[in-house]
Amino acid sequence: MQRALCEDYLNDKLSVEERKAFEERLAKGDKELIETLNQLKAYRQHGGEFIGKEAQHEHNLLELVRDVEPRKETRPSKPKEAGLAENLLELESKKQTKQKRSFSIALGMVFIALVLFVTYQQWNTYIVQSKIELLEQKNTLLEKERSEYQLQNRNLSFYLNRIKSLMTSDFFTTTRLDLKGDRGSWLQLWDKGTLRTMVIIDKPKFESGELLQLWSQNTRTKEWQLVGSIDKIDADSIYSVWDTQMLARSRGLQIKLLSKTDGGQIKEELLAETRIN
């Protein structure tokens, strides 16, 4: 029965329905049918009986049989499960990559914000330090001016007290001289008892480099002796440093101006002279 069916199959004598049923049995792994078919096939190969269409059909059938036999122990679900696992791993990898990229971007933004914040703080600190340094400089200048004002105030207080002392002395006298060339007035306050003297130049008109000298004529020798010099002439200034011993026996006073010519020579000019009674 099996042999005849296999021969009809190889000879292409089966109907469409019979052939389909026969091939379904082969696909299901019918061992008896497969062995019978293989035996007939081997017999025909050794006998040299081949028909082109039949041989091609048999070759396809044998390929089908070879494919059917190893599939008996295969499990189709495993490749599918492996593919699903690979897909899950790939999705997880992509998710992690995306998360890493997002984290890197966020970290970069935080770093940029931190750099901007530090830069702003440094700039703000620089501005504050600059303001502090400017205030310190202003404070230093104010302290310097304050010290100068205090010194001037002490000097004025000293001179004022000295003038008061001279004016209240029993031997107080004054000498006023108008200087030539409309250069101002020479006012000398002195005490013949103590030989203290002070000089005030009212409305002085002198150039830089010019020098004023006070000379005293000795009563006994008639000689003129230098009492002192003024090398810096300012308005409303009081001059109190003099060689008062030269005024002890003075019978006359002279005011001289010393200056340099264009050739570098010293020029002497008498600006005022008076006798002391």
Short mmCIF file of C-alpha atoms in Angstrom, two decimals:
data_model
loop_
_atom_site.label_atom_id
_atom_site.label_comp_id
_atom_site.label_asym_id
_atom_site.label_seq_id
_atom_site.Cartn_x
_atom_site.Cartn_y
_atom_site.Cartn_z
CA MET A 1 0.00 0.00 0.00
CA GLN A 2 2.74 2.46 1.07
CA ARG A 3 4.98 1.37 -1.78
CA ALA A 4 2.27 1.81 -4.42
CA LEU A 5 1.40 5.21 -3.03
CA CYS A 6 5.05 6.26 -3.14
CA GLU A 7 5.44 4.94 -6.68
CA ASP A 8 2.32 6.82 -7.81
CA TYR A 9 3.73 9.94 -6.14
CA LEU A 10 7.08 9.56 -7.87
CA ASN A 11 5.37 8.84 -11.18
CA ASP A 12 3.11 11.85 -10.74
CA LYS A 13 -0.04 9.77 -10.85
CA LEU A 14 -1.70 11.24 -7.77
CA SER A 15 -4.45 13.76 -7.99
CA VAL A 16 -4.04 17.21 -6.50
CA GLU A 17 -5.85 16.23 -3.31
CA GLU A 18 -3.91 12.97 -2.96
CA ARG A 19 -0.58 14.69 -3.56
CA LYS A 20 -1.43 17.35 -0.98
CA ALA A 21 -2.38 14.67 1.58
CA PHE A 22 0.79 12.71 0.79
CA GLU A 23 3.02 15.75 1.29
CA GLU A 24 1.23 16.63 4.53
CA ARG A 25 2.11 13.15 5.86
CA LEU A 26 5.71 13.76 4.89
CA ALA A 27 5.67 17.14 6.58
CA LYS A 28 4.32 15.58 9.76
CA GLY A 29 7.22 13.09 9.80
CA ASP A 30 5.56 9.79 8.81
CA LYS A 31 8.59 7.51 9.24
CA GLU A 32 7.19 4.55 7.30
CA LEU A 33 6.21 6.72 4.38
CA ILE A 34 9.55 8.54 4.40
CA GLU A 35 11.55 5.28 4.50
CA THR A 36 9.51 3.79 1.63
CA LEU A 37 9.98 6.91 -0.41
CA ASN A 38 13.75 6.95 0.25
CA GLN A 39 14.07 3.27 -0.70
CA LEU A 40 12.29 3.86 -4.02
CA LYS A 41 14.43 6.86 -4.63
CA ALA A 42 17.64 4.92 -3.96
CA TYR A 43 16.49 2.08 -6.19
CA ARG A 44 15.72 4.39 -9.05
CA GLN A 45 19.08 6.16 -8.69
CA HIS A 46 20.97 2.89 -8.98
CA GLY A 47 18.74 1.74 -11.84
CA GLY A 48 19.37 4.93 -13.85
CA GLU A 49 15.69 5.75 -14.26
CA PHE A 50 15.30 9.53 -14.06
CA ILE A 51 12.69 11.74 -15.51
CA GLY A 52 13.41 15.44 -15.59
CA LYS A 53 10.20 16.72 -14.04
CA GLU A 54 9.96 13.81 -11.61
CA ALA A 55 13.64 14.11 -10.60
CA GLN A 56 13.19 17.82 -9.90
CA HIS A 57 10.04 17.09 -7.88
CA GLU A 58 11.81 14.38 -5.92
CA HIS A 59 14.73 16.70 -5.21
CA ASN A 60 12.36 19.29 -3.82
CA LEU A 61 10.63 16.60 -1.75
CA LEU A 62 13.91 15.33 -0.33
CA GLU A 63 14.87 18.87 0.58
CA LEU A 64 11.51 19.16 2.28
CA VAL A 65 12.16 15.89 4.15
CA ARG A 66 15.61 17.08 5.25
CA ASP A 67 14.08 20.27 6.51
CA VAL A 68 11.34 18.34 8.33
CA GLU A 69 13.59 15.89 10.21
CA PRO A 70 15.73 18.40 12.14
CA ARG A 71 12.69 20.47 13.06
CA LYS A 72 11.38 17.69 15.27
CA GLU A 73 13.54 18.84 18.19
CA THR A 74 13.53 22.56 17.49
CA ARG A 75 11.56 25.00 19.60
CA PRO A 76 10.37 27.97 17.56
CA SER A 77 9.55 29.95 20.64
CA LYS A 78 13.19 30.27 21.73
CA PRO A 79 14.38 32.44 18.80
CA LYS A 80 11.35 34.61 19.33
CA GLU A 81 12.13 34.89 23.03
CA ALA A 82 15.79 35.63 22.21
CA GLY A 83 14.74 38.30 19.73
CA LEU A 84 12.41 39.84 22.29
CA ALA A 85 15.16 39.89 24.88
CA GLU A 86 17.53 41.50 22.41
CA ASN A 87 14.89 44.11 21.60
CA LEU A 88 14.38 44.80 25.29
CA LEU A 89 18.13 45.12 25.81
CA GLU A 90 18.40 47.44 22.81
CA LEU A 91 15.52 49.57 24.09
CA GLU A 92 17.08 49.66 27.55
CA SER A 93 20.45 50.62 26.04
CA LYS A 94 18.85 53.41 24.00
CA LYS A 95 17.01 54.59 27.11
CA GLN A 96 20.23 54.66 29.12
CA THR A 97 22.04 56.47 26.28
CA LYS A 98 19.26 59.06 26.14
CA GLN A 99 19.36 59.46 29.89
CA LYS A 100 23.15 59.89 29.81
CA ARG A 101 22.83 62.48 27.05
CA SER A 102 20.16 64.35 28.99
CA PHE A 103 22.28 64.19 32.14
CA SER A 104 25.33 65.47 30.23
CA ILE A 105 23.32 68.37 28.82
CA ALA A 106 21.90 69.23 32.24
CA LEU A 107 25.37 68.97 33.80
CA GLY A 108 26.80 71.25 31.09
CA MET A 109 24.08 73.83 31.70
CA VAL A 110 24.73 73.71 35.44
CA PHE A 111 28.46 74.14 34.81
CA ILE A 112 27.86 77.13 32.52
CA ALA A 113 25.51 78.68 35.08
CA LEU A 114 28.13 78.11 37.79
CA VAL A 115 30.85 79.73 35.66
CA LEU A 116 28.60 82.75 34.98
CA PHE A 117 27.76 83.03 38.68
CA VAL A 118 31.41 82.84 39.73
CA THR A 119 32.35 85.40 37.05
CA TYR A 120 29.60 87.74 38.26
CA GLN A 121 30.72 87.34 41.87
CA GLN A 122 34.33 88.05 40.92
CA TRP A 123 33.31 91.14 38.93
CA ASN A 124 31.08 92.31 41.79
CA THR A 125 33.93 91.73 44.24
CA TYR A 126 36.29 93.68 41.97
CA ILE A 127 33.86 96.61 41.83
CA VAL A 128 33.40 96.57 45.60
CA GLN A 129 37.17 96.42 46.15
CA SER A 130 37.67 99.28 43.70
CA LYS A 131 35.11 101.37 45.59
CA ILE A 132 36.76 100.51 48.89
CA GLU A 133 40.19 101.48 47.53
CA LEU A 134 38.76 104.76 46.18
CA LEU A 135 37.14 105.50 49.55
CA GLU A 136 40.41 104.67 51.30
CA GLN A 137 42.27 107.05 48.99
CA LYS A 138 39.71 109.78 49.64
CA ASN A 139 39.92 109.11 53.36
CA THR A 140 43.72 109.32 53.19
CA LEU A 141 43.49 112.66 51.39
CA LEU A 142 40.97 113.93 53.92
CA GLU A 143 43.19 112.82 56.78
CA LYS A 144 46.13 114.58 55.14
CA GLU A 145 44.13 117.77 54.66
CA ARG A 146 42.88 117.47 58.21
CA SER A 147 46.45 117.15 59.49
CA GLU A 148 47.52 120.15 57.41
CA TYR A 149 44.60 122.21 58.71
CA GLN A 150 45.45 121.19 62.25
CA LEU A 151 49.09 122.20 61.71
CA GLN A 152 48.03 125.53 60.20
CA ASN A 153 45.65 126.07 63.08
CA ARG A 154 48.42 125.39 65.60
CA ASN A 155 50.76 127.72 63.73
CA LEU A 156 48.13 130.44 63.58
CA SER A 157 47.38 129.97 67.24
CA PHE A 158 51.11 130.22 68.02
CA TYR A 159 51.56 133.34 65.93
CA LEU A 160 48.41 134.92 67.32
CA ASN A 161 49.55 134.32 70.87
CA ARG A 162 52.99 135.70 69.99
CA ILE A 163 51.49 138.81 68.45
CA LYS A 164 49.36 139.30 71.57
CA SER A 165 52.46 138.88 73.71
CA LEU A 166 54.40 141.43 71.64
CA MET A 167 51.59 143.97 71.65
CA THR A 168 51.22 143.79 75.42
CA SER A 169 54.95 144.27 76.02
CA ASP A 170 56.26 147.58 77.47
CA PHE A 171 58.90 147.84 74.73
CA PHE A 172 56.59 146.97 71.81
CA THR A 173 57.15 148.91 68.60
CA THR A 174 56.11 148.64 64.95
CA THR A 175 57.84 149.56 61.73
CA ARG A 176 55.97 149.87 58.42
CA LEU A 177 57.76 150.17 55.09
CA ASP A 178 56.21 150.57 51.63
CA LEU A 179 58.24 148.57 49.14
CA LYS A 180 59.26 150.07 45.81
CA GLY A 181 57.69 149.00 42.56
CA ASP A 182 54.28 148.56 44.17
CA ARG A 183 55.42 145.26 45.68
CA GLY A 184 53.37 145.58 48.87
CA SER A 185 54.07 146.67 52.44
CA TRP A 186 56.54 145.44 55.05
CA LEU A 187 55.11 145.43 58.58
CA GLN A 188 57.50 144.59 61.39
CA LEU A 189 56.37 143.94 64.96
CA TRP A 190 59.09 143.71 67.59
CA ASP A 191 59.86 143.97 71.26
CA LYS A 192 63.08 145.82 71.98
CA GLY A 193 63.15 144.40 75.46
CA THR A 194 63.21 140.71 74.46
CA LEU A 195 64.27 141.30 70.82
CA ARG A 196 61.40 139.14 69.59
CA THR A 197 60.25 140.18 66.13
CA MET A 198 57.66 139.20 63.55
CA VAL A 199 57.23 140.35 59.93
CA ILE A 200 54.06 140.46 57.87
CA ILE A 201 54.12 141.35 54.15
CA ASP A 202 50.85 142.87 53.02
CA LYS A 203 49.81 142.31 49.35
CA PRO A 204 53.18 140.94 48.20
CA LYS A 205 54.02 140.96 44.48
CA PHE A 206 57.10 138.85 43.82
CA GLU A 207 58.14 136.28 41.28
CA SER A 208 59.51 132.79 41.90
CA GLY A 209 63.21 132.82 42.66
CA GLU A 210 63.26 136.30 44.18
CA LEU A 211 64.64 136.74 47.69
CA LEU A 212 63.97 139.40 50.36
CA GLN A 213 66.55 140.33 52.98
CA LEU A 214 66.27 142.37 56.19
CA TRP A 215 69.39 144.38 57.15
CA SER A 216 70.08 146.23 60.44
CA GLN A 217 72.58 149.11 60.93
CA ASN A 218 74.61 148.78 64.11
CA THR A 219 74.51 151.92 66.28
CA ARG A 220 78.13 151.68 67.39
CA THR A 221 79.93 150.49 64.23
CA LYS A 222 77.51 151.95 61.65
CA GLU A 223 77.79 148.66 59.72
CA TRP A 224 74.85 146.92 58.02
CA GLN A 225 74.27 143.38 59.29
CA LEU A 226 72.00 140.71 57.80
CA VAL A 227 69.13 139.86 60.14
CA GLY A 228 67.37 137.22 57.98
CA SER A 229 65.97 136.26 54.56
CA ILE A 230 62.60 135.29 53.10
CA ASP A 231 62.92 132.92 50.14
CA LYS A 232 59.23 132.04 49.85
CA ILE A 233 56.87 134.97 49.82
CA ASP A 234 53.18 134.25 50.29
CA ALA A 235 50.22 136.45 51.07
CA ASP A 236 49.11 136.70 54.71
CA SER A 237 52.21 134.83 55.92
CA ILE A 238 54.01 135.59 59.17
CA TYR A 239 57.81 135.34 59.33
CA SER A 240 59.29 134.88 62.78
CA VAL A 241 62.76 133.35 62.32
CA TRP A 242 65.32 136.15 62.61
CA ASP A 243 68.75 136.77 64.13
CA THR A 244 67.40 139.04 66.84
CA GLN A 245 70.87 139.85 68.24
CA MET A 246 71.40 142.03 65.17
CA LEU A 247 68.48 144.16 66.27
CA ALA A 248 69.82 144.80 69.76
CA ARG A 249 71.61 148.04 68.81
CA SER A 250 69.90 148.85 65.54
CA ARG A 251 69.64 152.41 64.30
CA GLY A 252 68.25 151.63 60.86
CA LEU A 253 66.55 148.99 58.71
CA GLN A 254 66.89 148.11 55.01
CA ILE A 255 64.80 145.81 52.80
CA LYS A 256 66.71 144.40 49.81
CA LEU A 257 65.56 142.28 46.88
CA LEU A 258 67.90 139.71 45.35
CA SER A 259 67.17 138.20 41.91
CA LYS A 260 68.97 136.60 39.02
CA THR A 261 69.54 138.30 35.68
CA ASP A 262 69.23 136.56 32.31
CA GLY A 263 72.97 136.04 32.39
CA GLY A 264 72.75 134.24 35.73
CA GLN A 265 74.23 137.06 37.82
CA ILE A 266 72.79 138.12 41.17
CA LYS A 267 71.07 141.49 41.09
CA GLU A 268 70.55 143.46 44.31
CA GLU A 269 67.87 146.15 44.66
CA LEU A 270 67.02 148.33 47.66
CA LEU A 271 63.25 148.31 48.14
CA ALA A 272 62.96 150.33 51.41
CA GLU A 273 65.03 151.97 54.16
CA THR A 274 64.21 153.67 57.46
CA ARG A 275 65.89 154.98 60.60
CA ILE A 276 64.94 153.83 64.09
CA ASN A 277 64.69 156.49 66.77
#
